[in-house]
PDB file of C-alpha atoms in Angstrom:
ATOM      1  CA  MET A   1       0.000   0.000   0.000  1.00 55.00           C
ATOM      2  CA  MET A   2       1.393   3.398  -0.971  1.00 67.00           C
ATOM      3  CA  SER A   3       2.150   5.822   1.881  1.00 87.00           C
ATOM      4  CA  THR A   4       1.210   8.990   0.006  1.00 94.00           C
ATOM      5  CA  ILE A   5      -1.346  10.024  -2.575  1.00 96.00           C
ATOM      6  CA  GLY A   6      -0.359  13.087  -4.546  1.00 96.00           C
ATOM      7  CA  PHE A   7       0.936  15.644  -2.064  1.00 97.00           C
ATOM      8  CA  LEU A   8      -0.869  14.154   0.944  1.00 98.00           C
ATOM      9  CA  GLY A   9      -0.325  11.162   3.148  1.00 97.00           C
ATOM     10  CA  MET A  10      -2.681   8.245   2.705  1.00 96.00           C
ATOM     11  CA  PRO A  11      -5.835   8.704   4.804  1.00 96.00           C
ATOM     12  CA  GLU A  12      -7.362   6.170   7.135  1.00 94.00           C
ATOM     13  CA  VAL A  13      -9.633   3.905   5.096  1.00 96.00           C
ATOM     14  CA  ASP A  14     -13.153   3.478   6.449  1.00 97.00           C
ATOM     15  CA  ASP A  15     -16.005   1.275   5.234  1.00 98.00           C
ATOM     16  CA  ASP A  16     -17.224   3.887   2.721  1.00 98.00           C
ATOM     17  CA  ALA A  17     -13.746   4.202   1.203  1.00 98.00           C
ATOM     18  CA  ARG A  18     -13.401   0.414   1.059  1.00 98.00           C
ATOM     19  CA  ARG A  19     -16.689   0.238  -0.835  1.00 97.00           C
ATOM     20  CA  ILE A  20     -15.330   2.698  -3.432  1.00 98.00           C
ATOM     21  CA  PHE A  21     -12.093   0.710  -3.686  1.00 98.00           C
ATOM     22  CA  GLU A  22     -14.040  -2.517  -4.197  1.00 98.00           C
ATOM     23  CA  GLU A  23     -16.123  -0.930  -6.964  1.00 97.00           C
ATOM     24  CA  ASP A  24     -12.901   0.172  -8.710  1.00 98.00           C
ATOM     25  CA  VAL A  25     -11.451  -3.328  -8.532  1.00 98.00           C
ATOM     26  CA  GLU A  26     -14.688  -4.869  -9.778  1.00 97.00           C
ATOM     27  CA  GLU A  27     -14.880  -2.486 -12.742  1.00 95.00           C
ATOM     28  CA  LEU A  28     -11.195  -1.896 -13.558  1.00 95.00           C
ATOM     29  CA  GLY A  29      -9.131  -4.477 -11.731  1.00 96.00           C
ATOM     30  CA  TYR A  30      -7.291  -1.897  -9.603  1.00 97.00           C
ATOM     31  CA  VAL A  31      -7.944   0.994  -7.194  1.00 97.00           C
ATOM     32  CA  MET A  32      -7.802   4.384  -8.898  1.00 97.00           C
ATOM     33  CA  ASN A  33      -5.502   7.072  -7.501  1.00 97.00           C
ATOM     34  CA  VAL A  34      -8.421   9.506  -7.256  1.00 98.00           C
ATOM     35  CA  SER A  35     -10.306   6.993  -5.116  1.00 98.00           C
ATOM     36  CA  ARG A  36      -7.338   6.814  -2.733  1.00 97.00           C
ATOM     37  CA  LEU A  37      -7.363  10.618  -2.457  1.00 98.00           C
ATOM     38  CA  TRP A  38     -11.105  10.830  -1.886  1.00 98.00           C
ATOM     39  CA  ALA A  39     -10.784   8.286   0.931  1.00 98.00           C
ATOM     40  CA  TYR A  40     -10.350  11.472   2.974  1.00 98.00           C
ATOM     41  CA  GLN A  41     -14.041  12.213   2.334  1.00 98.00           C
ATOM     42  CA  PRO A  42     -15.685   9.238   0.621  1.00 98.00           C
ATOM     43  CA  ARG A  43     -19.201  10.431   1.430  1.00 98.00           C
ATOM     44  CA  THR A  44     -18.440  13.766  -0.229  1.00 98.00           C
ATOM     45  CA  VAL A  45     -17.324  12.148  -3.481  1.00 98.00           C
ATOM     46  CA  MET A  46     -20.282   9.755  -3.445  1.00 97.00           C
ATOM     47  CA  SER A  47     -22.585  12.755  -3.053  1.00 98.00           C
ATOM     48  CA  LEU A  48     -20.755  14.553  -5.859  1.00 98.00           C
ATOM     49  CA  PHE A  49     -21.190  11.587  -8.196  1.00 96.00           C
ATOM     50  CA  GLY A  50     -24.854  11.496  -7.256  1.00 96.00           C
ATOM     51  CA  LEU A  51     -25.141  15.177  -8.231  1.00 96.00           C
ATOM     52  CA  LEU A  52     -23.403  14.448 -11.529  1.00 96.00           C
ATOM     53  CA  ARG A  53     -25.917  11.707 -12.291  1.00 95.00           C
ATOM     54  CA  GLU A  54     -28.802  13.974 -11.303  1.00 94.00           C
ATOM     55  CA  ALA A  55     -27.481  16.808 -13.467  1.00 94.00           C
ATOM     56  CA  SER A  56     -27.020  14.672 -16.564  1.00 92.00           C
ATOM     57  CA  SER A  57     -28.874  11.384 -16.953  1.00 83.00           C
ATOM     58  CA  PRO A  58     -32.467  12.543 -16.259  1.00 80.00           C
ATOM     59  CA  HIS A  59     -31.968  15.407 -18.705  1.00 81.00           C
ATOM     60  CA  GLY A  60     -31.098  13.372 -21.774  1.00 85.00           C
ATOM     61  CA  LEU A  61     -27.289  13.458 -21.728  1.00 93.00           C
ATOM     62  CA  ASP A  62     -26.234  10.023 -22.921  1.00 94.00           C
ATOM     63  CA  ALA A  63     -22.866   8.311 -22.390  1.00 94.00           C
ATOM     64  CA  ARG A  64     -21.377   9.660 -25.610  1.00 96.00           C
ATOM     65  CA  GLN A  65     -22.468  13.230 -24.886  1.00 97.00           C
ATOM     66  CA  ARG A  66     -21.207  13.094 -21.300  1.00 97.00           C
ATOM     67  CA  SER A  67     -17.883  11.777 -22.558  1.00 98.00           C
ATOM     68  CA  ILE A  68     -17.581  14.573 -25.114  1.00 98.00           C
ATOM     69  CA  LEU A  69     -18.320  17.201 -22.464  1.00 98.00           C
ATOM     70  CA  VAL A  70     -15.780  15.814 -19.988  1.00 98.00           C
ATOM     71  CA  VAL A  71     -13.038  15.239 -22.560  1.00 98.00           C
ATOM     72  CA  ALA A  72     -13.504  18.743 -23.999  1.00 98.00           C
ATOM     73  CA  CYS A  73     -13.481  20.466 -20.619  1.00 98.00           C
ATOM     74  CA  ALA A  74     -10.674  18.319 -19.147  1.00 98.00           C
ATOM     75  CA  SER A  75      -8.363  18.922 -22.105  1.00 98.00           C
ATOM     76  CA  ALA A  76      -9.099  22.667 -22.058  1.00 98.00           C
ATOM     77  CA  PHE A  77      -8.515  22.691 -18.280  1.00 96.00           C
ATOM     78  CA  GLY A  78      -5.228  20.803 -18.687  1.00 97.00           C
ATOM     79  CA  ASP A  79      -6.349  17.829 -16.599  1.00 98.00           C
ATOM     80  CA  SER A  80      -4.472  14.748 -17.802  1.00 98.00           C
ATOM     81  CA  TYR A  81      -6.237  12.344 -15.427  1.00 98.00           C
ATOM     82  CA  CYS A  82      -9.807  12.997 -16.575  1.00 98.00           C
ATOM     83  CA  SER A  83      -8.644  13.395 -20.178  1.00 98.00           C
ATOM     84  CA  LEU A  84      -7.277   9.850 -20.089  1.00 98.00           C
ATOM     85  CA  SER A  85     -10.134   8.349 -18.108  1.00 97.00           C
ATOM     86  CA  TRP A  86     -12.854   9.891 -20.234  1.00 98.00           C
ATOM     87  CA  GLY A  87     -10.850   9.659 -23.442  1.00 98.00           C
ATOM     88  CA  VAL A  88     -11.000   5.887 -22.946  1.00 98.00           C
ATOM     89  CA  ARG A  89     -14.769   6.129 -22.378  1.00 97.00           C
ATOM     90  CA  LEU A  90     -15.293   8.281 -25.458  1.00 98.00           C
ATOM     91  CA  ALA A  91     -13.234   5.871 -27.565  1.00 98.00           C
ATOM     92  CA  ALA A  92     -15.561   3.092 -26.378  1.00 97.00           C
ATOM     93  CA  ALA A  93     -18.728   5.136 -26.958  1.00 96.00           C
ATOM     94  CA  ALA A  94     -17.582   6.434 -30.367  1.00 96.00           C
ATOM     95  CA  ASP A  95     -14.117   5.490 -31.594  1.00 96.00           C
ATOM     96  CA  GLU A  96     -10.432   6.218 -31.031  1.00 96.00           C
ATOM     97  CA  ALA A  97     -10.204   8.888 -33.727  1.00 97.00           C
ATOM     98  CA  ILE A  98     -13.149  10.846 -32.330  1.00 98.00           C
ATOM     99  CA  ALA A  99     -11.710  10.679 -28.798  1.00 98.00           C
ATOM    100  CA  SER A 100      -8.371  11.936 -30.073  1.00 98.00           C
ATOM    101  CA  GLY A 101     -10.056  14.720 -32.054  1.00 98.00           C
ATOM    102  CA  VAL A 102     -11.891  16.037 -28.992  1.00 98.00           C
ATOM    103  CA  LEU A 103      -8.728  15.837 -26.881  1.00 98.00           C
ATOM    104  CA  LEU A 104      -6.811  17.798 -29.522  1.00 98.00           C
ATOM    105  CA  GLY A 105      -9.629  20.294 -30.068  1.00 97.00           C
ATOM    106  CA  THR A 106     -10.267  19.469 -33.736  1.00 97.00           C
ATOM    107  CA  ASP A 107     -13.552  17.659 -32.958  1.00 97.00           C
ATOM    108  CA  ALA A 108     -13.106  15.514 -36.054  1.00 95.00           C
ATOM    109  CA  GLY A 109     -16.006  13.132 -36.554  1.00 96.00           C
ATOM    110  CA  LEU A 110     -18.474  14.932 -34.273  1.00 98.00           C
ATOM    111  CA  SER A 111     -21.918  16.043 -35.399  1.00 97.00           C
ATOM    112  CA  ASP A 112     -22.674  19.772 -35.532  1.00 97.00           C
ATOM    113  CA  GLN A 113     -24.555  19.512 -32.242  1.00 98.00           C
ATOM    114  CA  GLU A 114     -21.699  17.637 -30.575  1.00 98.00           C
ATOM    115  CA  ARG A 115     -19.224  20.254 -31.815  1.00 98.00           C
ATOM    116  CA  ALA A 116     -21.352  22.971 -30.213  1.00 98.00           C
ATOM    117  CA  MET A 117     -21.391  21.013 -26.951  1.00 98.00           C
ATOM    118  CA  ALA A 118     -17.614  20.577 -26.988  1.00 98.00           C
ATOM    119  CA  ARG A 119     -17.064  24.292 -27.665  1.00 98.00           C
ATOM    120  CA  TRP A 120     -19.349  25.170 -24.752  1.00 98.00           C
ATOM    121  CA  ALA A 121     -17.493  22.818 -22.384  1.00 98.00           C
ATOM    122  CA  ARG A 122     -14.164  24.393 -23.328  1.00 98.00           C
ATOM    123  CA  LYS A 123     -15.511  27.901 -22.716  1.00 98.00           C
ATOM    124  CA  LEU A 124     -16.691  26.871 -19.257  1.00 98.00           C
ATOM    125  CA  ALA A 125     -13.295  25.369 -18.457  1.00 98.00           C
ATOM    126  CA  ARG A 126     -11.286  28.349 -19.694  1.00 97.00           C
ATOM    127  CA  ASP A 127     -13.324  31.366 -18.567  1.00 96.00           C
ATOM    128  CA  PRO A 128     -17.035  31.089 -17.772  1.00 96.00           C
ATOM    129  CA  ASN A 129     -17.249  34.872 -17.349  1.00 97.00           C
ATOM    130  CA  GLN A 130     -16.556  35.270 -21.053  1.00 96.00           C
ATOM    131  CA  THR A 131     -19.598  33.353 -22.264  1.00 97.00           C
ATOM    132  CA  THR A 132     -22.271  35.394 -24.041  1.00 97.00           C
ATOM    133  CA  GLU A 133     -25.919  35.125 -24.958  1.00 97.00           C
ATOM    134  CA  ALA A 134     -24.740  34.433 -28.494  1.00 98.00           C
ATOM    135  CA  ASP A 135     -22.897  31.341 -27.230  1.00 97.00           C
ATOM    136  CA  VAL A 136     -26.120  30.041 -25.702  1.00 98.00           C
ATOM    137  CA  GLN A 137     -28.012  30.830 -28.898  1.00 98.00           C
ATOM    138  CA  GLU A 138     -25.460  28.756 -30.810  1.00 98.00           C
ATOM    139  CA  LEU A 139     -26.399  25.804 -28.618  1.00 98.00           C
ATOM    140  CA  ARG A 140     -30.105  26.406 -29.275  1.00 98.00           C
ATOM    141  CA  ASP A 141     -29.433  26.652 -33.010  1.00 98.00           C
ATOM    142  CA  ALA A 142     -27.718  23.255 -32.773  1.00 98.00           C
ATOM    143  CA  GLY A 143     -30.977  21.786 -31.439  1.00 97.00           C
ATOM    144  CA  LEU A 144     -30.341  21.913 -27.692  1.00 96.00           C
ATOM    145  CA  SER A 145     -33.177  22.984 -25.389  1.00 95.00           C
ATOM    146  CA  ASP A 146     -32.681  25.383 -22.501  1.00 96.00           C
ATOM    147  CA  ASP A 147     -33.117  22.609 -19.931  1.00 94.00           C
ATOM    148  CA  LYS A 148     -30.453  20.542 -21.655  1.00 96.00           C
ATOM    149  CA  ILE A 149     -28.129  23.566 -21.831  1.00 97.00           C
ATOM    150  CA  PHE A 150     -28.547  24.032 -18.085  1.00 96.00           C
ATOM    151  CA  ALA A 151     -27.924  20.313 -17.500  1.00 96.00           C
ATOM    152  CA  MET A 152     -24.751  20.422 -19.598  1.00 97.00           C
ATOM    153  CA  THR A 153     -23.496  23.482 -17.749  1.00 97.00           C
ATOM    154  CA  ALA A 154     -24.165  22.028 -14.297  1.00 97.00           C
ATOM    155  CA  PHE A 155     -22.550  18.725 -15.298  1.00 97.00           C
ATOM    156  CA  VAL A 156     -19.384  20.381 -16.615  1.00 98.00           C
ATOM    157  CA  ALA A 157     -19.124  22.695 -13.590  1.00 98.00           C
ATOM    158  CA  LEU A 158     -19.343  19.731 -11.207  1.00 98.00           C
ATOM    159  CA  ARG A 159     -16.716  17.855 -13.204  1.00 97.00           C
ATOM    160  CA  LEU A 160     -14.430  20.884 -12.972  1.00 97.00           C
ATOM    161  CA  ALA A 161     -14.880  20.972  -9.204  1.00 97.00           C
ATOM    162  CA  PHE A 162     -13.832  17.306  -9.010  1.00 98.00           C
ATOM    163  CA  SER A 163     -10.812  17.910 -11.257  1.00 97.00           C
ATOM    164  CA  THR A 164      -9.737  20.970  -9.277  1.00 97.00           C
ATOM    165  CA  VAL A 165      -9.396  18.954  -6.063  1.00 98.00           C
ATOM    166  CA  ASN A 166      -7.504  16.136  -7.781  1.00 98.00           C
ATOM    167  CA  ASP A 167      -5.140  18.391  -9.720  1.00 97.00           C
ATOM    168  CA  ALA A 168      -4.439  20.822  -6.874  1.00 98.00           C
ATOM    169  CA  LEU A 169      -3.428  17.957  -4.588  1.00 98.00           C
ATOM    170  CA  GLY A 170      -1.083  16.449  -7.168  1.00 97.00           C
ATOM    171  CA  VAL A 171      -2.812  13.165  -7.980  1.00 97.00           C
ATOM    172  CA  PRO A 172      -1.132  11.514 -11.001  1.00 97.00           C
ATOM    173  CA  PRO A 173      -3.060   9.507 -13.604  1.00 97.00           C
ATOM    174  CA  ASP A 174      -3.191   5.769 -13.053  1.00 97.00           C
ATOM    175  CA  SER A 175      -0.225   4.113 -14.742  1.00 96.00           C
ATOM    176  CA  GLU A 176      -2.598   1.317 -15.795  1.00 96.00           C
ATOM    177  CA  TYR A 177      -3.950   3.579 -18.549  1.00 97.00           C
ATOM    178  CA  ARG A 178      -0.759   2.802 -20.457  1.00 96.00           C
ATOM    179  CA  THR A 179      -1.887  -0.812 -20.744  1.00 95.00           C
ATOM    180  CA  TYR A 180      -5.393  -0.260 -22.120  1.00 95.00           C
ATOM    181  CA  ALA A 181      -5.947   3.317 -23.305  1.00 97.00           C
ATOM    182  CA  PRO A 182      -5.935   3.598 -27.110  1.00 97.00           C
ATOM    183  CA  ALA A 183      -2.653   4.889 -28.505  1.00 97.00           C
ATOM    184  CA  ALA A 184      -4.359   7.919 -30.047  1.00 97.00           C
ATOM    185  CA  VAL A 185      -5.723   8.905 -26.625  1.00 98.00           C
ATOM    186  CA  LEU A 186      -2.351   8.448 -24.892  1.00 98.00           C
ATOM    187  CA  ASN A 187      -0.563  10.426 -27.601  1.00 97.00           C
ATOM    188  CA  ALA A 188      -3.059  13.306 -27.388  1.00 98.00           C
ATOM    189  CA  VAL A 189      -2.619  13.851 -23.632  1.00 98.00           C
ATOM    190  CA  THR A 190       0.647  15.787 -23.419  1.00 96.00           C
ATOM    191  CA  TYR A 191      -0.358  18.141 -20.579  1.00 97.00           C
ATOM    192  CA  GLY A 192      -1.214  18.057 -16.897  1.00 96.00           C
ATOM    193  CA  ARG A 193       0.191  15.750 -14.231  1.00 95.00           C
ATOM    194  CA  PRO A 194       2.482  12.998 -15.581  1.00 95.00           C
ATOM    195  CA  PHE A 195       2.269   9.341 -14.655  1.00 93.00           C
ATOM    196  CA  LEU A 196       3.897   8.558 -11.301  1.00 82.00           C
ATOM    197  CA  ASP A 197       6.669   6.464 -12.859  1.00 77.00           C
ATOM    198  CA  ASP A 198       7.512   9.402 -15.157  1.00 66.00           C
ATOM    199  CA  ILE A 199       7.929  11.622 -12.088  1.00 59.00           C
ATOM    200  CA  ALA A 200      10.259   9.077 -10.468  1.00 52.00           C
ATOM    201  CA  SER A 201      12.441   8.576 -13.563  1.00 48.00           C
TER     202      SER A 201
END
């Protein structure tokens, strides 16, 4: 068991944290670094994930759309961890080339509506005070309703809050991504925190 996670020491692991760890192992085969960090407040992260589900799923954001929003905002924010994690998800929901295109900002292969969503996510990540009514109208013109625009915005903002904690406390991406992330996704993520073994070398 590692003695530190990012810049902090490893927290005491309670039953809630163990439940998160077990879910990671069941789904991925290993415990994610972010899960180790959030063992400091497992109930907080479980509540946050509940808010993310409430903000997105009941309002018509499907797995592909959620992946596009997270990959676009994470890459604009410079968050390597979520870029890799959700780049893998987007590659599964669409394909490797589309995931790479969103990571690189070209948005190759996306529909016009998906391009509008990705642009909106990047604006939120870079400077939400610079958005305009015209930006919102662009989303409407792409076929997105006001309730879906609100849902997208709340979802991206909550994702940014999660990323801010992880990045500020120095959590590196899981080295396991090197074994299963598509090459195009790995090659596109050249920013943010490096893998732990890259730091040590």
